[in-house]
Amino acid sequence: MADDAQKAHKAATEGAYVRDTAYIADRIVSSIPPGSAPQPRSGDAREVGNMLWPVESGRYRLMAARACPWAHRAVIIRRLMGLEDALTLSLAGPTHDARSWNYSGMYPDDRDPVLGIERL
């Protein structure tokens, strides 16, 4: 069994939560001019999740749920760094089901107003 599969199996059988440590390595950087395409971080364009993206107002949208214990960190950092004008925020409702967080009661038509999606 692969390492990740072993962790998931152990969590499922023992009931312990095993946090995913496979984080996205992409970064948004000021060294790439606005309007540019993302560039490979290590020189290999085939390497997934290791890209550099330009700082560009209106290009990115932070999607979070305030009730999520991990997402609140990103929302706080957005505010502390003064990125409210550059990074739009989509807040899902306080509940979720097996399919993910939803926008029930948060926006008109229970959808994200920019992307038109019903859930994260």
mmCIF file with all atom_site columns, C-alpha atoms in Angstrom:
data_model
loop_
_atom_site.group_PDB
_atom_site.id
_atom_site.type_symbol
_atom_site.label_atom_id
_atom_site.label_alt_id
_atom_site.label_comp_id
_atom_site.label_asym_id
_atom_site.label_entity_id
_atom_site.label_seq_id
_atom_site.pdbx_PDB_ins_code
_atom_site.Cartn_x
_atom_site.Cartn_y
_atom_site.Cartn_z
_atom_site.occupancy
_atom_site.B_iso_or_equiv
_atom_site.pdbx_formal_charge
_atom_site.auth_seq_id
_atom_site.auth_comp_id
_atom_site.auth_asym_id
_atom_site.auth_atom_id
_atom_site.pdbx_PDB_model_num
ATOM 1   C CA . MET A 1 1   ? 0.000   0.000  0.000   1.00 0.00 ? 1   MET A CA 1
ATOM 2   C CA . ALA A 1 2   ? 1.316   3.460  -0.862  1.00 0.00 ? 2   ALA A CA 1
ATOM 3   C CA . ASP A 1 3   ? 2.164   5.814  2.005   1.00 0.00 ? 3   ASP A CA 1
ATOM 4   C CA . ASP A 1 4   ? -0.900  8.076  1.456   1.00 0.00 ? 4   ASP A CA 1
ATOM 5   C CA . ALA A 1 5   ? -3.171  5.063  1.088   1.00 0.00 ? 5   ALA A CA 1
ATOM 6   C CA . GLN A 1 6   ? -1.797  3.618  4.328   1.00 0.00 ? 6   GLN A CA 1
ATOM 7   C CA . LYS A 1 7   ? -2.496  6.866  6.178   1.00 0.00 ? 7   LYS A CA 1
ATOM 8   C CA . ALA A 1 8   ? -6.037  7.023  4.799   1.00 0.00 ? 8   ALA A CA 1
ATOM 9   C CA . HIS A 1 9   ? -6.657  3.382  5.711   1.00 0.00 ? 9   HIS A CA 1
ATOM 10  C CA . LYS A 1 10  ? -5.301  3.909  9.229   1.00 0.00 ? 10  LYS A CA 1
ATOM 11  C CA . ALA A 1 11  ? -7.481  7.010  9.678   1.00 0.00 ? 11  ALA A CA 1
ATOM 12  C CA . ALA A 1 12  ? -10.534 5.150  8.445   1.00 0.00 ? 12  ALA A CA 1
ATOM 13  C CA . THR A 1 13  ? -9.994  2.145  10.718  1.00 0.00 ? 13  THR A CA 1
ATOM 14  C CA . GLU A 1 14  ? -8.779  3.942  13.835  1.00 0.00 ? 14  GLU A CA 1
ATOM 15  C CA . GLY A 1 15  ? -10.895 7.083  13.492  1.00 0.00 ? 15  GLY A CA 1
ATOM 16  C CA . ALA A 1 16  ? -7.934  9.471  13.747  1.00 0.00 ? 16  ALA A CA 1
ATOM 17  C CA . TYR A 1 17  ? -7.698  12.462 11.441  1.00 0.00 ? 17  TYR A CA 1
ATOM 18  C CA . VAL A 1 18  ? -4.663  12.429 9.162   1.00 0.00 ? 18  VAL A CA 1
ATOM 19  C CA . ARG A 1 19  ? -3.955  15.866 7.696   1.00 0.00 ? 19  ARG A CA 1
ATOM 20  C CA . ASP A 1 20  ? -3.076  16.043 4.022   1.00 0.00 ? 20  ASP A CA 1
ATOM 21  C CA . THR A 1 21  ? 0.446   17.388 3.627   1.00 0.00 ? 21  THR A CA 1
ATOM 22  C CA . ALA A 1 22  ? 0.408   17.559 -0.195  1.00 0.00 ? 22  ALA A CA 1
ATOM 23  C CA . TYR A 1 23  ? 0.108   21.339 -0.451  1.00 0.00 ? 23  TYR A CA 1
ATOM 24  C CA . ILE A 1 24  ? 0.087   23.340 -3.647  1.00 0.00 ? 24  ILE A CA 1
ATOM 25  C CA . ALA A 1 25  ? 3.557   24.690 -4.346  1.00 0.00 ? 25  ALA A CA 1
ATOM 26  C CA . ASP A 1 26  ? 2.384   27.423 -6.751  1.00 0.00 ? 26  ASP A CA 1
ATOM 27  C CA . ARG A 1 27  ? 3.189   31.009 -5.757  1.00 0.00 ? 27  ARG A CA 1
ATOM 28  C CA . ILE A 1 28  ? 1.929   34.448 -6.789  1.00 0.00 ? 28  ILE A CA 1
ATOM 29  C CA . VAL A 1 29  ? 4.968   36.696 -7.250  1.00 0.00 ? 29  VAL A CA 1
ATOM 30  C CA . SER A 1 30  ? 5.655   40.303 -8.208  1.00 0.00 ? 30  SER A CA 1
ATOM 31  C CA . SER A 1 31  ? 8.631   39.378 -10.414 1.00 0.00 ? 31  SER A CA 1
ATOM 32  C CA . ILE A 1 32  ? 6.304   38.350 -13.271 1.00 0.00 ? 32  ILE A CA 1
ATOM 33  C CA . PRO A 1 33  ? 4.603   41.261 -15.102 1.00 0.00 ? 33  PRO A CA 1
ATOM 34  C CA . PRO A 1 34  ? 0.794   41.511 -14.798 1.00 0.00 ? 34  PRO A CA 1
ATOM 35  C CA . GLY A 1 35  ? -0.975  39.865 -17.730 1.00 0.00 ? 35  GLY A CA 1
ATOM 36  C CA . SER A 1 36  ? 1.773   37.290 -18.191 1.00 0.00 ? 36  SER A CA 1
ATOM 37  C CA . ALA A 1 37  ? 1.174   33.577 -18.370 1.00 0.00 ? 37  ALA A CA 1
ATOM 38  C CA . PRO A 1 38  ? 2.264   31.504 -15.371 1.00 0.00 ? 38  PRO A CA 1
ATOM 39  C CA . GLN A 1 39  ? 5.849   30.317 -15.508 1.00 0.00 ? 39  GLN A CA 1
ATOM 40  C CA . PRO A 1 40  ? 7.361   27.058 -14.284 1.00 0.00 ? 40  PRO A CA 1
ATOM 41  C CA . ARG A 1 41  ? 9.137   27.509 -10.980 1.00 0.00 ? 41  ARG A CA 1
ATOM 42  C CA . SER A 1 42  ? 11.865  24.977 -11.644 1.00 0.00 ? 42  SER A CA 1
ATOM 43  C CA . GLY A 1 43  ? 12.121  25.275 -15.422 1.00 0.00 ? 43  GLY A CA 1
ATOM 44  C CA . ASP A 1 44  ? 10.004  22.171 -16.124 1.00 0.00 ? 44  ASP A CA 1
ATOM 45  C CA . ALA A 1 45  ? 6.600   23.210 -17.492 1.00 0.00 ? 45  ALA A CA 1
ATOM 46  C CA . ARG A 1 46  ? 5.310   19.655 -17.098 1.00 0.00 ? 46  ARG A CA 1
ATOM 47  C CA . GLU A 1 47  ? 5.697   19.747 -13.320 1.00 0.00 ? 47  GLU A CA 1
ATOM 48  C CA . VAL A 1 48  ? 2.197   20.227 -11.913 1.00 0.00 ? 48  VAL A CA 1
ATOM 49  C CA . GLY A 1 49  ? 1.691   22.462 -8.881  1.00 0.00 ? 49  GLY A CA 1
ATOM 50  C CA . ASN A 1 50  ? 5.009   24.243 -9.101  1.00 0.00 ? 50  ASN A CA 1
ATOM 51  C CA . MET A 1 51  ? 4.204   27.389 -11.060 1.00 0.00 ? 51  MET A CA 1
ATOM 52  C CA . LEU A 1 52  ? 4.811   31.103 -10.530 1.00 0.00 ? 52  LEU A CA 1
ATOM 53  C CA . TRP A 1 53  ? 1.834   33.382 -11.249 1.00 0.00 ? 53  TRP A CA 1
ATOM 54  C CA . PRO A 1 54  ? 1.858   37.186 -11.724 1.00 0.00 ? 54  PRO A CA 1
ATOM 55  C CA . VAL A 1 55  ? 0.370   39.588 -9.180  1.00 0.00 ? 55  VAL A CA 1
ATOM 56  C CA . GLU A 1 56  ? -2.683  40.934 -10.956 1.00 0.00 ? 56  GLU A CA 1
ATOM 57  C CA . SER A 1 57  ? -5.757  42.589 -9.479  1.00 0.00 ? 57  SER A CA 1
ATOM 58  C CA . GLY A 1 58  ? -8.965  40.779 -10.391 1.00 0.00 ? 58  GLY A CA 1
ATOM 59  C CA . ARG A 1 59  ? -7.245  37.596 -11.552 1.00 0.00 ? 59  ARG A CA 1
ATOM 60  C CA . TYR A 1 60  ? -7.685  35.550 -8.384  1.00 0.00 ? 60  TYR A CA 1
ATOM 61  C CA . ARG A 1 61  ? -10.584 34.706 -6.071  1.00 0.00 ? 61  ARG A CA 1
ATOM 62  C CA . LEU A 1 62  ? -10.201 33.342 -2.556  1.00 0.00 ? 62  LEU A CA 1
ATOM 63  C CA . MET A 1 63  ? -12.938 30.837 -1.805  1.00 0.00 ? 63  MET A CA 1
ATOM 64  C CA . ALA A 1 64  ? -13.447 29.913 1.823   1.00 0.00 ? 64  ALA A CA 1
ATOM 65  C CA . ALA A 1 65  ? -15.914 28.991 4.509   1.00 0.00 ? 65  ALA A CA 1
ATOM 66  C CA . ARG A 1 66  ? -15.613 30.868 7.796   1.00 0.00 ? 66  ARG A CA 1
ATOM 67  C CA . ALA A 1 67  ? -16.513 27.708 9.678   1.00 0.00 ? 67  ALA A CA 1
ATOM 68  C CA . CYS A 1 68  ? -13.556 25.851 8.150   1.00 0.00 ? 68  CYS A CA 1
ATOM 69  C CA . PRO A 1 69  ? -10.718 25.759 10.697  1.00 0.00 ? 69  PRO A CA 1
ATOM 70  C CA . TRP A 1 70  ? -8.053  25.991 7.974   1.00 0.00 ? 70  TRP A CA 1
ATOM 71  C CA . ALA A 1 71  ? -9.655  28.482 5.584   1.00 0.00 ? 71  ALA A CA 1
ATOM 72  C CA . HIS A 1 72  ? -9.904  31.237 8.187   1.00 0.00 ? 72  HIS A CA 1
ATOM 73  C CA . ARG A 1 73  ? -6.117  31.631 8.064   1.00 0.00 ? 73  ARG A CA 1
ATOM 74  C CA . ALA A 1 74  ? -6.212  32.636 4.413   1.00 0.00 ? 74  ALA A CA 1
ATOM 75  C CA . VAL A 1 75  ? -9.049  35.101 5.060   1.00 0.00 ? 75  VAL A CA 1
ATOM 76  C CA . ILE A 1 76  ? -7.096  36.677 7.933   1.00 0.00 ? 76  ILE A CA 1
ATOM 77  C CA . ILE A 1 77  ? -3.881  36.976 5.878   1.00 0.00 ? 77  ILE A CA 1
ATOM 78  C CA . ARG A 1 78  ? -5.836  38.585 3.009   1.00 0.00 ? 78  ARG A CA 1
ATOM 79  C CA . ARG A 1 79  ? -7.020  41.289 5.408   1.00 0.00 ? 79  ARG A CA 1
ATOM 80  C CA . LEU A 1 80  ? -3.680  41.762 7.205   1.00 0.00 ? 80  LEU A CA 1
ATOM 81  C CA . MET A 1 81  ? -1.829  42.170 3.915   1.00 0.00 ? 81  MET A CA 1
ATOM 82  C CA . GLY A 1 82  ? -4.389  44.655 2.578   1.00 0.00 ? 82  GLY A CA 1
ATOM 83  C CA . LEU A 1 83  ? -5.328  42.497 -0.401  1.00 0.00 ? 83  LEU A CA 1
ATOM 84  C CA . GLU A 1 84  ? -9.091  43.088 -0.295  1.00 0.00 ? 84  GLU A CA 1
ATOM 85  C CA . ASP A 1 85  ? -9.084  45.124 -3.533  1.00 0.00 ? 85  ASP A CA 1
ATOM 86  C CA . ALA A 1 86  ? -6.802  42.717 -5.388  1.00 0.00 ? 86  ALA A CA 1
ATOM 87  C CA . LEU A 1 87  ? -8.160  39.377 -4.176  1.00 0.00 ? 87  LEU A CA 1
ATOM 88  C CA . THR A 1 88  ? -11.937 38.958 -4.201  1.00 0.00 ? 88  THR A CA 1
ATOM 89  C CA . LEU A 1 89  ? -13.502 36.770 -1.526  1.00 0.00 ? 89  LEU A CA 1
ATOM 90  C CA . SER A 1 90  ? -16.220 34.171 -1.837  1.00 0.00 ? 90  SER A CA 1
ATOM 91  C CA . LEU A 1 91  ? -17.638 32.903 1.463   1.00 0.00 ? 91  LEU A CA 1
ATOM 92  C CA . ALA A 1 92  ? -19.544 29.640 1.565   1.00 0.00 ? 92  ALA A CA 1
ATOM 93  C CA . GLY A 1 93  ? -22.237 29.002 4.137   1.00 0.00 ? 93  GLY A CA 1
ATOM 94  C CA . PRO A 1 94  ? -21.554 27.571 7.595   1.00 0.00 ? 94  PRO A CA 1
ATOM 95  C CA . THR A 1 95  ? -22.594 24.016 6.722   1.00 0.00 ? 95  THR A CA 1
ATOM 96  C CA . HIS A 1 96  ? -21.475 21.375 4.269   1.00 0.00 ? 96  HIS A CA 1
ATOM 97  C CA . ASP A 1 97  ? -22.437 17.903 3.171   1.00 0.00 ? 97  ASP A CA 1
ATOM 98  C CA . ALA A 1 98  ? -20.561 15.012 1.572   1.00 0.00 ? 98  ALA A CA 1
ATOM 99  C CA . ARG A 1 99  ? -20.174 17.060 -1.618  1.00 0.00 ? 99  ARG A CA 1
ATOM 100 C CA . SER A 1 100 ? -18.489 20.064 0.066   1.00 0.00 ? 100 SER A CA 1
ATOM 101 C CA . TRP A 1 101 ? -19.319 23.532 1.416   1.00 0.00 ? 101 TRP A CA 1
ATOM 102 C CA . ASN A 1 102 ? -22.299 25.221 -0.233  1.00 0.00 ? 102 ASN A CA 1
ATOM 103 C CA . TYR A 1 103 ? -23.555 28.788 -0.683  1.00 0.00 ? 103 TYR A CA 1
ATOM 104 C CA . SER A 1 104 ? -26.987 28.203 0.828   1.00 0.00 ? 104 SER A CA 1
ATOM 105 C CA . GLY A 1 105 ? -28.243 31.518 2.234   1.00 0.00 ? 105 GLY A CA 1
ATOM 106 C CA . MET A 1 106 ? -25.026 33.388 1.467   1.00 0.00 ? 106 MET A CA 1
ATOM 107 C CA . TYR A 1 107 ? -25.759 34.927 -1.953  1.00 0.00 ? 107 TYR A CA 1
ATOM 108 C CA . PRO A 1 108 ? -28.780 35.367 -4.242  1.00 0.00 ? 108 PRO A CA 1
ATOM 109 C CA . ASP A 1 109 ? -29.777 32.063 -5.836  1.00 0.00 ? 109 ASP A CA 1
ATOM 110 C CA . ASP A 1 110 ? -27.451 30.283 -3.341  1.00 0.00 ? 110 ASP A CA 1
ATOM 111 C CA . ARG A 1 111 ? -24.560 30.578 -5.819  1.00 0.00 ? 111 ARG A CA 1
ATOM 112 C CA . ASP A 1 112 ? -21.209 32.316 -5.858  1.00 0.00 ? 112 ASP A CA 1
ATOM 113 C CA . PRO A 1 113 ? -21.992 35.652 -7.580  1.00 0.00 ? 113 PRO A CA 1
ATOM 114 C CA . VAL A 1 114 ? -18.831 35.655 -9.710  1.00 0.00 ? 114 VAL A CA 1
ATOM 115 C CA . LEU A 1 115 ? -18.416 32.011 -10.704 1.00 0.00 ? 115 LEU A CA 1
ATOM 116 C CA . GLY A 1 116 ? -22.085 30.949 -10.499 1.00 0.00 ? 116 GLY A CA 1
ATOM 117 C CA . ILE A 1 117 ? -21.248 27.718 -8.688  1.00 0.00 ? 117 ILE A CA 1
ATOM 118 C CA . GLU A 1 118 ? -23.376 26.189 -5.913  1.00 0.00 ? 118 GLU A CA 1
ATOM 119 C CA . ARG A 1 119 ? -20.574 24.693 -3.838  1.00 0.00 ? 119 ARG A CA 1
ATOM 120 C CA . LEU A 1 120 ? -16.819 24.631 -3.414  1.00 0.00 ? 120 LEU A CA 1
#
